[in-house]
GROMACS .gro file of C-alpha atoms in nm:
model
  104
    1MET     CA    1   3.630   7.936   0.189
    2ASP     CA    2   3.605   7.837  -0.139
    3THR     CA    3   3.241   7.750  -0.275
    4GLN     CA    4   3.356   7.385  -0.457
    5LEU     CA    5   3.587   7.357  -0.174
    6LYS     CA    6   3.273   7.402   0.144
    7LYS     CA    7   3.064   7.178  -0.150
    8GLY     CA    8   3.320   6.840  -0.123
    9LEU     CA    9   3.327   6.960   0.256
   10LEU     CA   10   3.019   6.889   0.313
   11ASP     CA   11   2.977   6.631   0.103
   12VAL     CA   12   3.216   6.446   0.272
   13CYS     CA   13   3.063   6.547   0.685
   14VAL     CA   14   2.751   6.408   0.583
   15LEU     CA   15   2.852   6.105   0.501
   16SER     CA   16   3.052   6.096   0.815
   17VAL     CA   17   2.777   6.148   1.027
   18LEU     CA   18   2.583   5.895   0.823
   19ARG     CA   19   2.892   5.607   0.881
   20LYS     CA   20   2.759   5.650   1.228
   21GLU     CA   21   2.485   5.580   1.188
   22GLU     CA   22   2.139   5.587   0.988
   23SER     CA   23   2.045   5.950   1.053
   24TYR     CA   24   1.678   6.221   0.876
   25GLY     CA   25   1.797   6.534   0.803
   26TYR     CA   26   1.720   6.788   1.093
   27LYS     CA   27   1.955   6.547   1.249
   28ILE     CA   28   2.223   6.555   0.990
   29ILE     CA   29   2.239   6.922   0.997
   30ALA     CA   30   2.228   6.905   1.437
   31ASP     CA   31   2.549   6.699   1.391
   32VAL     CA   32   2.736   6.864   1.113
   33ALA     CA   33   2.624   7.213   1.267
   34PRO     CA   34   2.893   7.251   1.509
   35TYR     CA   35   3.170   7.201   1.207
   36MET     CA   36   3.066   7.381   0.949
   37ALA     CA   37   2.780   7.582   0.827
   38ILE     CA   38   2.456   7.391   0.685
   39SER     CA   39   2.092   7.462   0.652
   40GLU     CA   40   1.818   7.240   0.479
   41SER     CA   41   1.800   7.480   0.165
   42THR     CA   42   2.234   7.336   0.160
   43LEU     CA   43   2.171   6.967   0.287
   44TYR     CA   44   1.857   6.804   0.074
   45PRO     CA   45   2.081   6.887  -0.276
   46ILE     CA   46   2.332   6.732  -0.127
   47LEU     CA   47   2.152   6.429  -0.043
   48LYS     CA   48   1.987   6.399  -0.370
   49ARG     CA   49   2.334   6.457  -0.487
   50LEU     CA   50   2.496   6.150  -0.305
   51GLU     CA   51   2.187   5.983  -0.329
   52ALA     CA   52   2.207   5.959  -0.714
   53ALA     CA   53   2.570   5.937  -0.645
   54GLY     CA   54   2.545   5.627  -0.519
   55ALA     CA   55   2.701   5.736  -0.167
   56VAL     CA   56   2.321   5.697   0.064
   57THR     CA   57   2.087   5.508   0.013
   58ALA     CA   58   1.738   5.702   0.124
   59ARG     CA   59   1.410   5.565   0.273
   60SER     CA   60   1.071   5.658   0.433
   61ARG     CA   61   0.937   5.540   0.720
   62GLU     CA   62   0.634   5.693   0.929
   63TYR     CA   63   0.768   5.878   1.281
   64ASN     CA   64   0.497   6.059   1.403
   65GLY     CA   65   0.176   5.975   1.220
   66ARG     CA   66   0.446   6.136   0.979
   67LEU     CA   67   0.686   6.024   0.690
   68ARG     CA   68   1.015   6.107   0.759
   69LYS     CA   69   1.347   6.057   0.495
   70TYR     CA   70   1.610   5.795   0.638
   71TYR     CA   71   1.944   5.815   0.479
   72SER     CA   72   2.198   5.519   0.484
   73ILE     CA   73   2.603   5.527   0.366
   74THR     CA   74   2.662   5.345   0.114
   75PRO     CA   75   3.017   5.153   0.051
   76ALA     CA   76   3.058   5.391  -0.263
   77GLY     CA   77   2.985   5.615   0.049
   78VAL     CA   78   3.259   5.474   0.271
   79ARG     CA   79   3.478   5.502  -0.033
   80LYS     CA   80   3.413   5.865  -0.079
   81ILE     CA   81   3.557   5.907   0.258
   82GLU     CA   82   3.887   5.744   0.262
   83ASP     CA   83   3.952   5.940  -0.091
   84PHE     CA   84   3.894   6.244   0.085
   85LEU     CA   85   4.129   6.155   0.351
   86ASN     CA   86   4.380   6.047   0.069
   87ASP     CA   87   4.379   6.368  -0.018
   88MET     CA   88   4.388   6.549   0.206
   89ARG     CA   89   4.676   6.380   0.309
   90GLU     CA   90   4.853   6.541  -0.047
   91MET     CA   91   4.701   6.906   0.082
   92GLU     CA   92   4.862   6.803   0.431
   93ARG     CA   93   5.264   6.780   0.190
   94ILE     CA   94   5.130   7.056  -0.042
   95CYS     CA   95   5.052   7.346   0.287
   96LYS     CA   96   5.368   7.214   0.419
   97LEU     CA   97   5.530   7.318   0.101
   98ILE     CA   98   5.335   7.660   0.050
   99ARG     CA   99   5.481   7.710   0.459
  100ASP     CA  100   5.802   7.608   0.421
  101GLY     CA  101   5.862   7.790   0.139
  102GLY     CA  102   6.040   7.549  -0.064
  103LYS     CA  103   6.318   7.441   0.197
  104GLN     CA  104   6.346   7.083   0.327
   0.00000   0.00000   0.00000
């Protein structure tokens, strides 16, 4: 899969997991992994980028004597998912054109 395409898909996958509930790194990886390969070295730059874009917020909370960072989706993150789904509908129409060889 094209690297740039995969990068965009991973962003939306992370946002989708967070749309369900607030979460932390290891759990996000576990939730996304059945659908796409993702590692800690991939996830944390995504979370930083999404946070800088205002798509997620982060807060630290103590868990078993150490701080754990929890991430939540923002309204801008929800819009990013909706924009992605709209783009995918357009891509589906284009794929149909490609599959059908331009025939209607």
